Short mmCIF file of C-alpha atoms and ligand atoms in Angstrom, two decimals:
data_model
loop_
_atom_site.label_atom_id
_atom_site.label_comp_id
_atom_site.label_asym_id
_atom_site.label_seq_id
_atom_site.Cartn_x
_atom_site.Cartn_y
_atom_site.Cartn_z
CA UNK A 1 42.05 -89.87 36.94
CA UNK A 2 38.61 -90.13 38.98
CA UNK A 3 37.19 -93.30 39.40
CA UNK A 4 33.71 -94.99 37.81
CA UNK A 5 31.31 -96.51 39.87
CA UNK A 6 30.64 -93.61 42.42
CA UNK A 7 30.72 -90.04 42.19
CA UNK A 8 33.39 -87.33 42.76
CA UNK A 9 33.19 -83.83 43.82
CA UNK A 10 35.78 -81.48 43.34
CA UNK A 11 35.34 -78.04 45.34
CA UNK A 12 37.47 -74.87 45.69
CA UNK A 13 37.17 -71.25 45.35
CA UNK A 14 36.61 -69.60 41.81
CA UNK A 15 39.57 -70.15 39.58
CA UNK A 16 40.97 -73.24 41.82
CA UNK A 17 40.25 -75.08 38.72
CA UNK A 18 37.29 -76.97 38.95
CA UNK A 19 35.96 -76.29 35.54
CA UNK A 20 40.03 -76.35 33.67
CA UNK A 21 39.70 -80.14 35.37
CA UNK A 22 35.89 -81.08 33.99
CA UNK A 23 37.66 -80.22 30.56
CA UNK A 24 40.26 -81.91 31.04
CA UNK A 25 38.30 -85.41 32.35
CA UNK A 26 36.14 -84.71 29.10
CA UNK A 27 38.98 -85.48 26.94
CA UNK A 28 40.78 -88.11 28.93
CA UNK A 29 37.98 -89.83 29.54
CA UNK A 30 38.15 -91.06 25.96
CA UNK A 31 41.53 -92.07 25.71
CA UNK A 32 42.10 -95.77 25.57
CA UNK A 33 41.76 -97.95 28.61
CA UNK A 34 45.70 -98.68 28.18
CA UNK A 35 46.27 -94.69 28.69
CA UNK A 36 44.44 -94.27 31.37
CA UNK A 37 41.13 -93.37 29.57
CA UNK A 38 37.61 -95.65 29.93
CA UNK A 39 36.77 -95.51 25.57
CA UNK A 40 34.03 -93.70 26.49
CA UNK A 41 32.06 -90.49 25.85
CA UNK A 42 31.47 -87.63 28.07
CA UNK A 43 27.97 -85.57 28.99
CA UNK A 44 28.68 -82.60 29.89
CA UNK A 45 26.28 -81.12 32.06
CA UNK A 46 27.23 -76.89 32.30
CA UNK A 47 24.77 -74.40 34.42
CA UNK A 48 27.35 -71.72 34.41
CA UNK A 49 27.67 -71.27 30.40
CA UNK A 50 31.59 -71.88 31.49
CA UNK A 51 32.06 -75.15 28.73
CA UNK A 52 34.01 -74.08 25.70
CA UNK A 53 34.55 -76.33 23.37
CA UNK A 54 37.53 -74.51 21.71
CA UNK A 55 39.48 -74.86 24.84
CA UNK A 56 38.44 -78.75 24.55
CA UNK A 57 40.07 -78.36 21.07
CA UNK A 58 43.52 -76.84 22.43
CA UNK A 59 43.48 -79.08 25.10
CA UNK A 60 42.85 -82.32 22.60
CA UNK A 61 45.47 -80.60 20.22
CA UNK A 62 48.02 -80.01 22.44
CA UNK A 63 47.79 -84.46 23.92
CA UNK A 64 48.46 -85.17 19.67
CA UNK A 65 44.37 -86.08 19.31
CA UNK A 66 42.34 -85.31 16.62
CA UNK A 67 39.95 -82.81 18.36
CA UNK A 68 37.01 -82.87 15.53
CA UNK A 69 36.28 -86.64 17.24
CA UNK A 70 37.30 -85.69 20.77
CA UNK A 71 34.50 -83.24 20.30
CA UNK A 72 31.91 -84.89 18.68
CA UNK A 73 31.96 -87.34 21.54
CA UNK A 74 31.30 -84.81 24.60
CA UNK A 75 27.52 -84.16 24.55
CA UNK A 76 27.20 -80.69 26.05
CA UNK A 77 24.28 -79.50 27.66
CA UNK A 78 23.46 -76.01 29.20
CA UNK A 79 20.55 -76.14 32.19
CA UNK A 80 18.26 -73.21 32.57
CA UNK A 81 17.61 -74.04 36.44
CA UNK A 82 17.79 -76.46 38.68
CA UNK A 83 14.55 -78.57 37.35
CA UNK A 84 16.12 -78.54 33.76
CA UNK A 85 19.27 -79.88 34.99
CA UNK A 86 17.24 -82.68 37.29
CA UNK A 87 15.76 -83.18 34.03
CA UNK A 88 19.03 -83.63 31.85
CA UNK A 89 20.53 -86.19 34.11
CA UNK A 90 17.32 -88.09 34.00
CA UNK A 91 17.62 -88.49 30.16
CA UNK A 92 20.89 -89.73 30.45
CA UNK A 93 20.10 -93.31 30.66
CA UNK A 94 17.89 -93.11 27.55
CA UNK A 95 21.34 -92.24 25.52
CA UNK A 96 23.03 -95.16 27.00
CA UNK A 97 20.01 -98.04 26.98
CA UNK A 98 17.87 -96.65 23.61
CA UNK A 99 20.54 -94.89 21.93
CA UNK A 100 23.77 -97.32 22.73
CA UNK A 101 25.96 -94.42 23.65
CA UNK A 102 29.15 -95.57 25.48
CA UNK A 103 29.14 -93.08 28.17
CA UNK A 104 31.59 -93.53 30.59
CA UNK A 105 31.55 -89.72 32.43
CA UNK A 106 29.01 -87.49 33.62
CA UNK A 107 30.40 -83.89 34.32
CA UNK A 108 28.02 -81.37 36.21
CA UNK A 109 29.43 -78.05 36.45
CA UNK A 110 28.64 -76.62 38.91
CA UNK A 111 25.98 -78.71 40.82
CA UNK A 112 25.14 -76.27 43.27
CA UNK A 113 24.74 -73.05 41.50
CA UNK A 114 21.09 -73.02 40.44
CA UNK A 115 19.92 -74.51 43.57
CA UNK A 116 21.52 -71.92 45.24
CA UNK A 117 19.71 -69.27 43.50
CA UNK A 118 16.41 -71.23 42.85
CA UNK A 119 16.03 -72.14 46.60
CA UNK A 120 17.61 -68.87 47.92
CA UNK A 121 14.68 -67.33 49.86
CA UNK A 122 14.02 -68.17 53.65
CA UNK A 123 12.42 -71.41 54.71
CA UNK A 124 13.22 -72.92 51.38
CA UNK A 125 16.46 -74.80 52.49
CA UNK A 126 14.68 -78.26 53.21
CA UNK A 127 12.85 -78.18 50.53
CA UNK A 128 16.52 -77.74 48.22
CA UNK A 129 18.15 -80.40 49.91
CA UNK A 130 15.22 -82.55 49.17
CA UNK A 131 15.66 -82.01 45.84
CA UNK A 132 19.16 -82.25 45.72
CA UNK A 133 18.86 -85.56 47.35
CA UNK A 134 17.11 -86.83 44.31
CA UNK A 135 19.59 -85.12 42.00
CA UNK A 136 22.77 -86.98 43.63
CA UNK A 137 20.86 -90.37 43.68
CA UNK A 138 20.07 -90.17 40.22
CA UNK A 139 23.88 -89.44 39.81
CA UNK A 140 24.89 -92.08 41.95
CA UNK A 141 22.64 -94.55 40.29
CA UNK A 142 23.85 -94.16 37.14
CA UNK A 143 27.50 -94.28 38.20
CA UNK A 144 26.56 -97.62 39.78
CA UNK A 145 24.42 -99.49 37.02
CA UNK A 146 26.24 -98.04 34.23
CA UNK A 147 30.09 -98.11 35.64
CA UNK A 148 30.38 -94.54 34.85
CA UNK A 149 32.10 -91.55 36.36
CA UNK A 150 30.51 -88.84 38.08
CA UNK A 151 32.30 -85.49 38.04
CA UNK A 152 30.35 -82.29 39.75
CA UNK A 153 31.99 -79.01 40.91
CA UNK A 154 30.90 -77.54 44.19
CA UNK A 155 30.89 -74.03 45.51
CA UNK A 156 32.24 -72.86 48.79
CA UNK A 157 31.84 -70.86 51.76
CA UNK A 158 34.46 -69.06 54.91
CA UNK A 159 32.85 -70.93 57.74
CA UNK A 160 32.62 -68.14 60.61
CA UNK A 161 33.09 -70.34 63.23
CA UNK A 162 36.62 -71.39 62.43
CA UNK A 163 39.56 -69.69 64.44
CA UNK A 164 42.02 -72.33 63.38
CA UNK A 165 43.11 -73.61 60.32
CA UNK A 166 41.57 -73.19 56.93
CA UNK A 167 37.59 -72.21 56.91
CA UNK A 168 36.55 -72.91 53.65
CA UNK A 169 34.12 -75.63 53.31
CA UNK A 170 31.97 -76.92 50.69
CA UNK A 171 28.24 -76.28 50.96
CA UNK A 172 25.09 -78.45 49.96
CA UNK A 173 25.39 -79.62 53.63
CA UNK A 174 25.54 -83.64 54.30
CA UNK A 175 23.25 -83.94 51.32
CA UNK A 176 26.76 -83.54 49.37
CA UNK A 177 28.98 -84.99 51.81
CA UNK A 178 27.16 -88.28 51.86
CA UNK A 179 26.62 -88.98 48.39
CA UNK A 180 29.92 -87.73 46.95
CA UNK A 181 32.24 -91.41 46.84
CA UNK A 182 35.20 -89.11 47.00
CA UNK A 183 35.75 -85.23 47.72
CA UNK A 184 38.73 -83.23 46.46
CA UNK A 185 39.52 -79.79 47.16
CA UNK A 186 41.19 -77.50 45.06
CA UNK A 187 43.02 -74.47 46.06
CA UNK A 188 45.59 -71.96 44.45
CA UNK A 189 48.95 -72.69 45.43
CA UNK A 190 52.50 -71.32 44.75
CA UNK A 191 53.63 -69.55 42.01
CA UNK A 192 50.29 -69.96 39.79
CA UNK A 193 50.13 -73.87 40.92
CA UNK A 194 46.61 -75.25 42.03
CA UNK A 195 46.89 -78.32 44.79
CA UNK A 196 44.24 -81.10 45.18
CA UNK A 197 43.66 -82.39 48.50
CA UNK A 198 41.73 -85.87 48.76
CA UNK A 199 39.02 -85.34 51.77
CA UNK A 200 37.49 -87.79 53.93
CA UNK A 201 38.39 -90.89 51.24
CA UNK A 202 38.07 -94.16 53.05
CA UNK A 203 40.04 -95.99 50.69
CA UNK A 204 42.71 -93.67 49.97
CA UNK A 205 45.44 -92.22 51.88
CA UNK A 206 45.04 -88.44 52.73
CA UNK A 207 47.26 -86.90 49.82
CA UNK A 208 48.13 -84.02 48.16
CA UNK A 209 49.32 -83.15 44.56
CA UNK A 210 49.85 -80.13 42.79
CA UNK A 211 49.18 -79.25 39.39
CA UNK A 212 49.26 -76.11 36.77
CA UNK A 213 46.82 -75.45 34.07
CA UNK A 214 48.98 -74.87 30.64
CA UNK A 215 47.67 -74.48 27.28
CA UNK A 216 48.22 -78.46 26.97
CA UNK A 217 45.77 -78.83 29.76
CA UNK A 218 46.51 -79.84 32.77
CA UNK A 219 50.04 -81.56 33.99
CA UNK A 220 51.34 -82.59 37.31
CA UNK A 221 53.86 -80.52 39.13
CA UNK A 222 56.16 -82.70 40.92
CA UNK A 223 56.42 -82.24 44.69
CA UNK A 224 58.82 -79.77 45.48
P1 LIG B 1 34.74 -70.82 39.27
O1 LIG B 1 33.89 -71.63 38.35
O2 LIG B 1 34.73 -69.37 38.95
O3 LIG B 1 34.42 -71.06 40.72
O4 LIG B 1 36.30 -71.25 39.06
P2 LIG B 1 36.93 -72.65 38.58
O5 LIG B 1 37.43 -73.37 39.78
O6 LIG B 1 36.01 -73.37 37.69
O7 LIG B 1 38.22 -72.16 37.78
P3 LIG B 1 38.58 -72.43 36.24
O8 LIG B 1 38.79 -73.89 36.06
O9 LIG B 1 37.62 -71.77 35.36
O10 LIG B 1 39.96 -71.65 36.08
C1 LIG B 1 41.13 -72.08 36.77
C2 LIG B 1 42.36 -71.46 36.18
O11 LIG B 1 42.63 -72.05 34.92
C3 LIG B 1 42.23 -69.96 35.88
O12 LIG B 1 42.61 -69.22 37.01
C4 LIG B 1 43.22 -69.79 34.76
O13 LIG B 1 44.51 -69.58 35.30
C5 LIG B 1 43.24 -71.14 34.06
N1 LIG B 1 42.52 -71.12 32.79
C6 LIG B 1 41.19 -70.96 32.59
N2 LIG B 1 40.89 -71.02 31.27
C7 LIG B 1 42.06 -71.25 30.64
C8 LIG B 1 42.41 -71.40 29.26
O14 LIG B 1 41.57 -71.36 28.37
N3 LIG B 1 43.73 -71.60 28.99
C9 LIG B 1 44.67 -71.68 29.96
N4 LIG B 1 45.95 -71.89 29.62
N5 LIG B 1 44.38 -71.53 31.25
C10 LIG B 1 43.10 -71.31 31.60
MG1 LIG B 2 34.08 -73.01 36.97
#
């Protein structure tokens, strides 16, 4: 599980699983508190038209849920660019104070991508981390007042300077690095596994686990 009250990014290359996991979250964030779930609702923030809702049906199926109600509380919502998806996060507090919604995770996927592209030409990089310093405050804030989770899936980059070691490293700079509470990285592992790595956690112990994405969804691997 990821924790409320602070925000967590999970990064990797494309297919490490960052997306399989924001389904997953969506449905386990409403199981009860006594399985590991918060009773809540999910808003689903998606910029990459990557959300499926049937796969949030198999997923919901496969735990023994009815997936008809798992579904009708994840809120999805597609952002055209990266004002629209400022935008979306900013209503979010209107659902919880106005309309009483008990939302209890906030899943951006992928925070980075429409920055990326909106703020892609030369000189426009401080003016995009500006922004995105807004964006992860709002996120931040309403982890904080609201006791919410924050789930948002980064991009990466082969940093050219590395000659040891593994290069990849998640970009958005120390805008990202700052505000995430905790950092996971996701790579493809052995025999079809993916591994999450905890990075640069304070309060938790530098630790590994693997994991496979099944039709169920995704289950632990045990350490071999
Ligand atoms: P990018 O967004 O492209 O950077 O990748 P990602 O990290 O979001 O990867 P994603 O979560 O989309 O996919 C991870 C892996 O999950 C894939 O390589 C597939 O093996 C598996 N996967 C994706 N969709 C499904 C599905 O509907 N069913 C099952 N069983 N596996 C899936
Ligand atoms: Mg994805």
């Amino acid at each position: 599980g990821i924790e409320a009250g602070g925000i967590t990014e999970a990064y990797g290359e494309f297919g490490s699983s960052k997306t399989q996991l924001a389904h997953q979250l969506a449905v386990n964030v409403q199981l009860p508190k006594e399985k590991g779930g918060a009773d809540g609702m999910c808003i689903y923030v998606d910029t990459e038209q990557t959300a499926r809702p049937e796969r949030i049906k198999q997923i919901s199926e496969g735990m023994g849920l009815d997936a008809n109600k798992i579904l009708e509380n994840i809120k999805f919502a597609r952002a055209f660019n990266s004002d629209h998806q400022m935008l979306l996060v900013q209503k979010i507090e209107d659902l919880i104070v106005k309309e009483k919604l008990p939302i209890k995770l906030v899943v951006v996927d992928s925070l980075m991508s429409h920055f990326r592209s909106d703020f892609s030409g030369r000189g426009q990089l401080a003016d995009r981390q500006q922004k995105l310093n807004k964006h992860m405050h709002d996120l931040l804030k309403l982890a904080v007042k609201y006791n919410l989770a924050v789930y948002v899936t980064n991009q990466v980059m082969a940093k050219p300077d590395t000659f040891f070691g593994d290069p990849t490293v998640a970009i958005g700079g120390h805008v990202l690095a700052h505000n995430s509470t905790v950092r996971l990285y996701l790579r493809k592992g052995k025999k079809g596994s993916r591994v999450a790595r905890v990075i640069d956690a304070p309060h938790l112990p530098d630790s590994e686990c693997a994991f496979i994405v099944t039709e169920k969804g995704i289950t632990d691997l045990a350490p071999e």
